[in-house]
Coordinates of N, CA and C in Angstrom, one line a residue:
X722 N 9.0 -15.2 0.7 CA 9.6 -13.9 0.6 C 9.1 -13.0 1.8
X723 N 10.1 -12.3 2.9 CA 9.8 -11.6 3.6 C 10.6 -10.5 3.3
X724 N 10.0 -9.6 3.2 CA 10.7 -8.1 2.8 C 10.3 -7.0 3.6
X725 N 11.6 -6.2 3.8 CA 11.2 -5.1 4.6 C 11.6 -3.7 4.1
X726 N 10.7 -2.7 3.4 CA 11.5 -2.2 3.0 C 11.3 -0.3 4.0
X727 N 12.7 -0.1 4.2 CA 13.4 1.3 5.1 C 13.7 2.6 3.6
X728 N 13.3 3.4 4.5 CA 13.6 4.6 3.3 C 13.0 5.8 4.3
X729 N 13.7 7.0 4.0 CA 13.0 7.8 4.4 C 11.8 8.5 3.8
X730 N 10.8 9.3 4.2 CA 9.8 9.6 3.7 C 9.8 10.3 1.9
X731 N 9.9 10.2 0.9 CA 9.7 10.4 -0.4 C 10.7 9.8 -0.7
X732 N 10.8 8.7 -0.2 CA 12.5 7.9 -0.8 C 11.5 6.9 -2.2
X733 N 10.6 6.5 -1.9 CA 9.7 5.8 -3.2 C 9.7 4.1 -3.0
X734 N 9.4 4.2 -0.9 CA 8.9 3.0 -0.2 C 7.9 1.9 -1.1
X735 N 6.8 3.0 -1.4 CA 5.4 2.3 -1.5 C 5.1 2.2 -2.8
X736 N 5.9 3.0 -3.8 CA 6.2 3.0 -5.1 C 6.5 1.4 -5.7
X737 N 7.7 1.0 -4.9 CA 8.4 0.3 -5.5 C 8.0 -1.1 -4.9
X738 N 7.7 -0.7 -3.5 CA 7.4 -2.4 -2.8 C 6.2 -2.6 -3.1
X739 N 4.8 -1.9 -4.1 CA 3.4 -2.2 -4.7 C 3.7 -3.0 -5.9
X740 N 5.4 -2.4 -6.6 CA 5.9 -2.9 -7.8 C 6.5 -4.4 -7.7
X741 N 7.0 -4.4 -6.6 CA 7.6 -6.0 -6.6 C 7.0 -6.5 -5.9
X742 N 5.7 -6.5 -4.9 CA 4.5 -7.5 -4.6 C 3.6 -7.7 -5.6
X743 N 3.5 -7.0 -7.0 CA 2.9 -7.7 -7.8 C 3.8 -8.6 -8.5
X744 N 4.9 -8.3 -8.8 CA 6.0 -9.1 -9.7 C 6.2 -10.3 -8.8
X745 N 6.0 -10.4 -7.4 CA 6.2 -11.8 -6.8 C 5.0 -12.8 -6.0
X746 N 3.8 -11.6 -6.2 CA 2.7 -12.8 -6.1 C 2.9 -12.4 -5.1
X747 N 2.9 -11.8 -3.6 CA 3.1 -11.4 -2.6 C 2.1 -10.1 -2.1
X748 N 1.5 -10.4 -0.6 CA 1.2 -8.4 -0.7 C 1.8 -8.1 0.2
X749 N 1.6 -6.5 -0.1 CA 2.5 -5.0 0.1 C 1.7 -4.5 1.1
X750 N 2.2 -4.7 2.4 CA 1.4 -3.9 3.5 C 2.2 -3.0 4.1
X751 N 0.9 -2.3 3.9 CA 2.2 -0.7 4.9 C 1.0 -0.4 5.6
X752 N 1.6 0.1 7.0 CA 1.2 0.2 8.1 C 0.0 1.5 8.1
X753 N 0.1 2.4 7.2 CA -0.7 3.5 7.2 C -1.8 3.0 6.5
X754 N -1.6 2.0 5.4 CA -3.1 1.4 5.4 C -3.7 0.3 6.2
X755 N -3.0 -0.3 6.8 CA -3.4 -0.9 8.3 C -4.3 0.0 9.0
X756 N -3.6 0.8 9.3 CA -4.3 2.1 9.9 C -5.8 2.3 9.5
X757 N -5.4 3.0 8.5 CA -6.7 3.2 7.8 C -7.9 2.4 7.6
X758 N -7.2 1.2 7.3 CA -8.9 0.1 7.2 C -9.4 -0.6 8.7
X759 N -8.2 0.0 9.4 CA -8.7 -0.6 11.2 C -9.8 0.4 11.4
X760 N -9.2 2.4 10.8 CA -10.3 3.2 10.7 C -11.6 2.8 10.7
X761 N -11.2 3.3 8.9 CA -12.3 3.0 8.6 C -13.5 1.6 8.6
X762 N -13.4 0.7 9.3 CA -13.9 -0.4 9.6 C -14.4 -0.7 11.0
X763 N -13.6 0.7 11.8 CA -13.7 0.8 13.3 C -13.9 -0.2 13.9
X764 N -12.5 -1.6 13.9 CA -12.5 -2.3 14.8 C -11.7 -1.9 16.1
X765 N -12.1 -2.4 17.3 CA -11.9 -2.1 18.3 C -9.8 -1.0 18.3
X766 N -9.3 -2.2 17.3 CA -7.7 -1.1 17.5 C -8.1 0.2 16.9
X767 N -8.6 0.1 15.4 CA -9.1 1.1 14.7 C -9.7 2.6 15.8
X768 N -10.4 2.0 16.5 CA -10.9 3.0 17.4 C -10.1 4.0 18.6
X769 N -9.1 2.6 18.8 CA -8.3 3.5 19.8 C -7.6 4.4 18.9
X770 N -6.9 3.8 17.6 CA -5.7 4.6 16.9 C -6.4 5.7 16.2
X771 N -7.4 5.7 16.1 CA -8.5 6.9 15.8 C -8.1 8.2 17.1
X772 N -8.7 7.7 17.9 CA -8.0 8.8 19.3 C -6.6 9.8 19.3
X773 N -5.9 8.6 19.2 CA -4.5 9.2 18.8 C -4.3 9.9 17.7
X774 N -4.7 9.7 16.6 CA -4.3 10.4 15.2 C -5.2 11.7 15.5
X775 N -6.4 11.8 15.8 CA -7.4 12.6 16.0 C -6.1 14.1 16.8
X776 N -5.6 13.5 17.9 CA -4.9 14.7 18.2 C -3.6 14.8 18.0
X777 N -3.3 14.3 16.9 CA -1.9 14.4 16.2 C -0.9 13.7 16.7
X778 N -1.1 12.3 17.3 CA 0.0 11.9 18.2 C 0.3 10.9 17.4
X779 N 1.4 9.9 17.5 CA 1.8 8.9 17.0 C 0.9 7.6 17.4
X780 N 1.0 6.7 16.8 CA 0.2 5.4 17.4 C 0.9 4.7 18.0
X781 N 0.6 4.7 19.2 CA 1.6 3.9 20.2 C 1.6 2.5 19.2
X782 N 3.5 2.1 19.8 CA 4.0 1.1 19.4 C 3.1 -0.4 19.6
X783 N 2.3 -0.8 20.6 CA 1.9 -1.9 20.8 C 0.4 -2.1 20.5
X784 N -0.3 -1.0 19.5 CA -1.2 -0.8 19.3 C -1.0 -1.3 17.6
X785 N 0.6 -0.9 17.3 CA 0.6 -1.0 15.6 C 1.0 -2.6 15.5
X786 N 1.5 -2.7 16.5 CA 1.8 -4.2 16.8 C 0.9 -5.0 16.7
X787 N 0.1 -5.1 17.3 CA -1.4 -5.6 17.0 C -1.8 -6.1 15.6
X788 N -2.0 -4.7 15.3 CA -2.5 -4.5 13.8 C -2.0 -5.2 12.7
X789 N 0.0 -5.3 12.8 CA 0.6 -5.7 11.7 C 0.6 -7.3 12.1
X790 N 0.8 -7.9 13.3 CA 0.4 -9.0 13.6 C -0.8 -9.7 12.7
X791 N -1.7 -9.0 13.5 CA -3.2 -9.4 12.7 C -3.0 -9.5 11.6
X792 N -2.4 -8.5 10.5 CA -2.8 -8.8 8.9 C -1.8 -9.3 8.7
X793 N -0.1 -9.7 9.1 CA 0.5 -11.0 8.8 C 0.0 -12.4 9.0
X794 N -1.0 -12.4 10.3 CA -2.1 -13.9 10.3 C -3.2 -14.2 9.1
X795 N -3.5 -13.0 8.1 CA -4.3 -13.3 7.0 C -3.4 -14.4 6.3
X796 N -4.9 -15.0 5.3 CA -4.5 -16.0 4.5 C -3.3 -15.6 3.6
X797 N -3.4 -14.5 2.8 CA -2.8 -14.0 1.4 C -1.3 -13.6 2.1
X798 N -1.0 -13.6 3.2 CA 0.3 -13.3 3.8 C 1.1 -14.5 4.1
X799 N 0.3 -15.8 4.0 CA 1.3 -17.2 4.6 C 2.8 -17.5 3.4
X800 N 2.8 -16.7 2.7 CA 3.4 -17.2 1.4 C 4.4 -16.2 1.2
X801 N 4.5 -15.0 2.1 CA 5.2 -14.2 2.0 C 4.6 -12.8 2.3
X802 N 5.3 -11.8 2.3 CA 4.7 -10.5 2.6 C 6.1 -9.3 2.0
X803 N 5.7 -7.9 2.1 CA 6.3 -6.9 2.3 C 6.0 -6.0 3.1
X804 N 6.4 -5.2 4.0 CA 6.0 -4.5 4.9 C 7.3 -3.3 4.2
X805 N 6.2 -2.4 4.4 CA 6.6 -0.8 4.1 C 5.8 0.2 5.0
X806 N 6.8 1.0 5.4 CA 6.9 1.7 6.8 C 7.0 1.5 8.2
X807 N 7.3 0.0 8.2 CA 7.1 -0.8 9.4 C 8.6 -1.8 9.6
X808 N 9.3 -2.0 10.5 CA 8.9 -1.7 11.4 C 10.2 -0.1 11.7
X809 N 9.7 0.5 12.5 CA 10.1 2.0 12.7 C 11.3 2.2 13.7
X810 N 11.2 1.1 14.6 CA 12.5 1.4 15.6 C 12.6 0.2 16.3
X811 N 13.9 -0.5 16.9 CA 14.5 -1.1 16.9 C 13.5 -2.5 17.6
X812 N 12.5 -1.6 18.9 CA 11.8 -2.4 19.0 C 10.8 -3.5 18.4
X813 N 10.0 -3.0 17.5 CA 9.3 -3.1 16.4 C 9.9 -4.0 15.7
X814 N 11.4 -3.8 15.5 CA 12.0 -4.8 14.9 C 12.7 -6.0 15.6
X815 N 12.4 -6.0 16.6 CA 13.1 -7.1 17.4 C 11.3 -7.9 17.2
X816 N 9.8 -7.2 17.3 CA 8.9 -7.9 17.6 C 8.5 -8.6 16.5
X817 N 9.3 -8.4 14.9 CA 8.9 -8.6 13.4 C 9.9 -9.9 13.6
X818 N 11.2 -9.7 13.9 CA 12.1 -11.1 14.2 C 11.5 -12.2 14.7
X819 N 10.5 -11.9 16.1 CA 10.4 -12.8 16.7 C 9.3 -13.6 16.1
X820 N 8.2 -13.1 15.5 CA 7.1 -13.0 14.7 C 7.8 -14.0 13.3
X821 N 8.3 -13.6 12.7 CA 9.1 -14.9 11.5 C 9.9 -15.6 12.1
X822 N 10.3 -15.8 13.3 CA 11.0 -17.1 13.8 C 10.2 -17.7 14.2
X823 N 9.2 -17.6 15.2 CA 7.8 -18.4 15.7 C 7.4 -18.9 14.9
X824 N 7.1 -18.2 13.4 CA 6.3 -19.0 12.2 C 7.2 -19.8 11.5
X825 N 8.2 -19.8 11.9 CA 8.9 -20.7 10.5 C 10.1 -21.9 11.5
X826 N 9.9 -23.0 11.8 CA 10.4 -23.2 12.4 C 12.2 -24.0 11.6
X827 N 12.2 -23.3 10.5 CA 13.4 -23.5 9.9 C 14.4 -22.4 9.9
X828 N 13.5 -21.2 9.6 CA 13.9 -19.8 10.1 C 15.1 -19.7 11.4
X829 N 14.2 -21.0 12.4 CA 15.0 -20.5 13.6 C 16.8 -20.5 13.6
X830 N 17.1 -21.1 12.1 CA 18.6 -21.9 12.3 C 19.1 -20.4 11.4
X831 N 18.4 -19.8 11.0 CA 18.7 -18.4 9.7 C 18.1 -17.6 9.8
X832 N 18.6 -16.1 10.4 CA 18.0 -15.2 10.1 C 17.6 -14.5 8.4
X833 N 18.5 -15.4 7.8 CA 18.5 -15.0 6.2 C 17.0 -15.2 5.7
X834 N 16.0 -15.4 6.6 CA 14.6 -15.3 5.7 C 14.2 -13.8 5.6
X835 N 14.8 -13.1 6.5 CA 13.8 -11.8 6.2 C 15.1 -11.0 5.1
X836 N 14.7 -10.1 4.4 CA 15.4 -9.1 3.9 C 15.1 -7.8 3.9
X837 N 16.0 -7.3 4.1 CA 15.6 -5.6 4.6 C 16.3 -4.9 3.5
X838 N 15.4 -3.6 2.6 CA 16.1 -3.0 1.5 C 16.1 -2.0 2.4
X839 N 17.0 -1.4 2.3 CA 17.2 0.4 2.2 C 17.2 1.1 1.0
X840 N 16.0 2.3 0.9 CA 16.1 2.8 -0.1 C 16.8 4.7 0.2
X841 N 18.0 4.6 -0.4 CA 19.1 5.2 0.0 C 18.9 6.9 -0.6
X842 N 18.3 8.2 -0.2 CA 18.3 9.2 -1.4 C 18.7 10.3 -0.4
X843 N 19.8 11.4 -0.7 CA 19.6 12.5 -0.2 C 18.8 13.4 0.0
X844 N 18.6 14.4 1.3 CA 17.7 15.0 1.7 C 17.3 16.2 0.7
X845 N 18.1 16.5 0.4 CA 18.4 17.6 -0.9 C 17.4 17.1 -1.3
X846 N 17.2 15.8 -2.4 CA 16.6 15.6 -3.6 C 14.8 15.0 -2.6
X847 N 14.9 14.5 -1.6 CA 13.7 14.3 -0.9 C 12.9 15.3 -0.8
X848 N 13.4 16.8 -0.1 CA 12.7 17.7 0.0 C 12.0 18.2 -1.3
X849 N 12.8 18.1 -2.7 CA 12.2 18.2 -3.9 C 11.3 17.5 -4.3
X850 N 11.1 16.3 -4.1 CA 9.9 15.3 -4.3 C 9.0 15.7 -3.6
X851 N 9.2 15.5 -2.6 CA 8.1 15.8 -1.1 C 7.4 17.1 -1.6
X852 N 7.8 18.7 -1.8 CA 7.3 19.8 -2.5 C 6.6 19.6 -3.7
X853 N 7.0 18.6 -4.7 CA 6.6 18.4 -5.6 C 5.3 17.7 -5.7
X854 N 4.8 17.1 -4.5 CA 3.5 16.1 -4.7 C 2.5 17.1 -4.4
X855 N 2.8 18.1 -3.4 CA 2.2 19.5 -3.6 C 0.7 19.1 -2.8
X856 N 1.5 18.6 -1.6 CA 0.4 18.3 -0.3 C 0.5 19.4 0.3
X857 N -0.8 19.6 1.0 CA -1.4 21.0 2.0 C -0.3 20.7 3.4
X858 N 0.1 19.5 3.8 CA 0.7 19.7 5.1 C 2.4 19.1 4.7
X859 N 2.6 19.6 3.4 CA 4.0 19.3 3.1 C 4.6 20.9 2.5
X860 N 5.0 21.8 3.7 CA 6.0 22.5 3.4 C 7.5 22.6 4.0
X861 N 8.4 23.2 3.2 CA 10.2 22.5 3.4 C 10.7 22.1 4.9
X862 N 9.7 23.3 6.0 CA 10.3 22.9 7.3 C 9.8 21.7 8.2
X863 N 8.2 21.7 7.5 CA 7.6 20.2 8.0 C 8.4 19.2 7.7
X864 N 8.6 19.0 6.1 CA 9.8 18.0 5.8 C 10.6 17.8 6.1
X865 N 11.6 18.7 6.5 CA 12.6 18.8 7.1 C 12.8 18.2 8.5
X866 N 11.6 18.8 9.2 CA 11.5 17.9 10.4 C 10.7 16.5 10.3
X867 N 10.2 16.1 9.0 CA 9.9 14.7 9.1 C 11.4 13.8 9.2
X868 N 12.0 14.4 8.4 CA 13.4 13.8 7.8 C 14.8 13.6 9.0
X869 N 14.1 14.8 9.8 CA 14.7 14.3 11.5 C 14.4 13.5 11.7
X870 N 13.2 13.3 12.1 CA 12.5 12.4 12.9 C 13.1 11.0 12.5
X871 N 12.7 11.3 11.3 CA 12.8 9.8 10.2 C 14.4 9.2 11.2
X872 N 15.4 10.3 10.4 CA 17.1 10.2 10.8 C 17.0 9.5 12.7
X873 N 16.2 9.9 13.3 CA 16.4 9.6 14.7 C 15.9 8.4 15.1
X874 N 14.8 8.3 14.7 CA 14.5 7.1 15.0 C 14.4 5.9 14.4
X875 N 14.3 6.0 13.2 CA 14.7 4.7 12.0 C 15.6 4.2 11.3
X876 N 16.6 5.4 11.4 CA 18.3 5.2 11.0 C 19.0 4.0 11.9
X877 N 18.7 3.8 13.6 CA 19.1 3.0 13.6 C 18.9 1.7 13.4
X878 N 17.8 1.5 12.3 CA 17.8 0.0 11.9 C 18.2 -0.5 10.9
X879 N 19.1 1.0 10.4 CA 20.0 0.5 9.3 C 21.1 -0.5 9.4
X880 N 21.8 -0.1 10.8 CA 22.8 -0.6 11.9 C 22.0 -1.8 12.0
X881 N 21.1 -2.2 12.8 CA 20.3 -3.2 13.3 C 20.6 -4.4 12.4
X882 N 19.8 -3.7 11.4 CA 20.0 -5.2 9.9 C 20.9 -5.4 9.5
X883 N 21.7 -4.3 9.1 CA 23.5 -4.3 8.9 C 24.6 -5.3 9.9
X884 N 24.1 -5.7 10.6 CA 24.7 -6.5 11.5 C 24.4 -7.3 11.6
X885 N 23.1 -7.8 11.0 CA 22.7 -9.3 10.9 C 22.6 -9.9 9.4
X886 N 23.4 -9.3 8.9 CA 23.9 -9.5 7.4 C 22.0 -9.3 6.8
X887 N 21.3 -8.4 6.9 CA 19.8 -8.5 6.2 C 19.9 -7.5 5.4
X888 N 20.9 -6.8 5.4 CA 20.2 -5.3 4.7 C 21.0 -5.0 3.5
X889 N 20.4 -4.6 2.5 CA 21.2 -3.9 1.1 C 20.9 -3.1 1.1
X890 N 21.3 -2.1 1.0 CA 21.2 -0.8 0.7 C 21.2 -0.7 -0.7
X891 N 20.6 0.5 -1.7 CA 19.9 0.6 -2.8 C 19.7 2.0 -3.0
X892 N 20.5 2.9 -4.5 CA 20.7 4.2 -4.5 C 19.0 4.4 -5.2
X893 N 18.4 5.3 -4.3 CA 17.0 5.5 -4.8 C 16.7 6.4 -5.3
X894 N 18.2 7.4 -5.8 CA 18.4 8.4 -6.7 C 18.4 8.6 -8.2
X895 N 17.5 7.3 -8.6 CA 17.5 7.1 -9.8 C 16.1 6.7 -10.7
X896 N 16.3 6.3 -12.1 CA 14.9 6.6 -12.5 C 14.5 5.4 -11.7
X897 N 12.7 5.3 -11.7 CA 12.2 4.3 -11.3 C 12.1 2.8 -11.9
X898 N 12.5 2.8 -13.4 CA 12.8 1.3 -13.9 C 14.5 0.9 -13.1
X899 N 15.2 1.6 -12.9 CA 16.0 1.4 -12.6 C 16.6 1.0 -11.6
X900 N 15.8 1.7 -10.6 CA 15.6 1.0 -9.1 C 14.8 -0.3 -9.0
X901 N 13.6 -0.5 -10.0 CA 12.8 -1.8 -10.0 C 13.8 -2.9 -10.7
X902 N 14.4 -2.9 -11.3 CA 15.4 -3.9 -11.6 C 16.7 -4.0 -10.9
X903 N 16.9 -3.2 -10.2 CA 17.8 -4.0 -9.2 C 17.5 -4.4 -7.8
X904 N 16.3 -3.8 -7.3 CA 15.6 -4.5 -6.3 C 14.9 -6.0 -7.0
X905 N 14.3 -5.9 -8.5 CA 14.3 -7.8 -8.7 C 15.4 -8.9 -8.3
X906 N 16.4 -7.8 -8.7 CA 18.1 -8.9 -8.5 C 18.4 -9.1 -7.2
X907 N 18.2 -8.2 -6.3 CA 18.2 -8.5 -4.9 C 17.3 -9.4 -4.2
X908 N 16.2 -9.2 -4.9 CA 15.2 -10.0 -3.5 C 15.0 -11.7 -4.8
X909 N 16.0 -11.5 -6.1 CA 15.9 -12.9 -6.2 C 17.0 -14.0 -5.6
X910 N 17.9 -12.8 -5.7 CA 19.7 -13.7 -4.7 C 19.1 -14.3 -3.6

């Protein structure tokens, strides 16, 4: 099982891909805790992406590359994985392709090993979650410009996967059992 799951920020990424890496015996890596234990463990990436975050920048692309590389080479990942918040733009996602075709040398005849969910929710109902978690650096116009951001640069891998027959889309406008049972049905087809 390789799974990727796309959503915009309060779409209920990390929620649900924690929920179906336990249900599949799989783990659930997302890139911000990559991050964080490169931190806090201050290995050499850790240190550079410390720099960067320190003055509010983004982590350059080939630095997160690294990082998700490395913890897809751990043991507990040969058997499958999920990646949540990763990969972010087209590039990223050409280097996650290349990364499960190298490893699988059955893969190479099928792109059908990876799967990519979209988790699908209006901005409307985002900006209400987002306010609701009632974070110090989450007010409507920060959101609002996350939700750009998000729209500009990760929307087009909606397209991306859409075109390599990888992607379902998935209304995330609903309760949370509800979404966890039809994401089982998906990633069991």
């Amino acid at each position: 099982m390789r799974l990727i799951f796309l959503g915009p920020p309060g779409a209920g990424k990390g929620t649900q891909a924690a929920v179906i890496a336990a249900s599949f015996g799989v783990p659930h890596i997302s890139t911000g805790e990559i991050l964080r234990t490169h931190v806090g463990e201050e290995t050499d990436l850790g240190q550079k992406a410390k720099d960067y975050m320190a003055q509010g920048e983004l982590v350059p692309d080939q630095l997160i590359l690294d990082m998700v590389k490395h913890r897809l080479e751990e043991s507990d990942a040969q058997n499958g994985w999920i990646l949540d918040g990763f990969p972010r733009n087209i590039s990223q996602a050409d280097f996650i392709a290349d990364l499960v075709l190298k490893g699988d040398s059955e893969a190479k005849n099928s792109e059908g090993e990876l799967k990519v969910i979209n988790l699908d929710v209006p901005d409307e109902i985002l900006v209400q979650r987002l306010l609701a978690r009632g974070r110090q650096d989450d007010n409507e116009g920060i959101i609002r410009h996350r939700l750009q951001v998000y729209r500009e640069q990760t929307a087009p891998l909606i397209d991306y996967y859409g075109q390599r027959n990888q992607l379902d889309s998935i209304n995330g406008n609903r309760s949370m059992d509800e979404i966890t049972q039809e994401l089982k049905q998906v990633v069991s087809a």
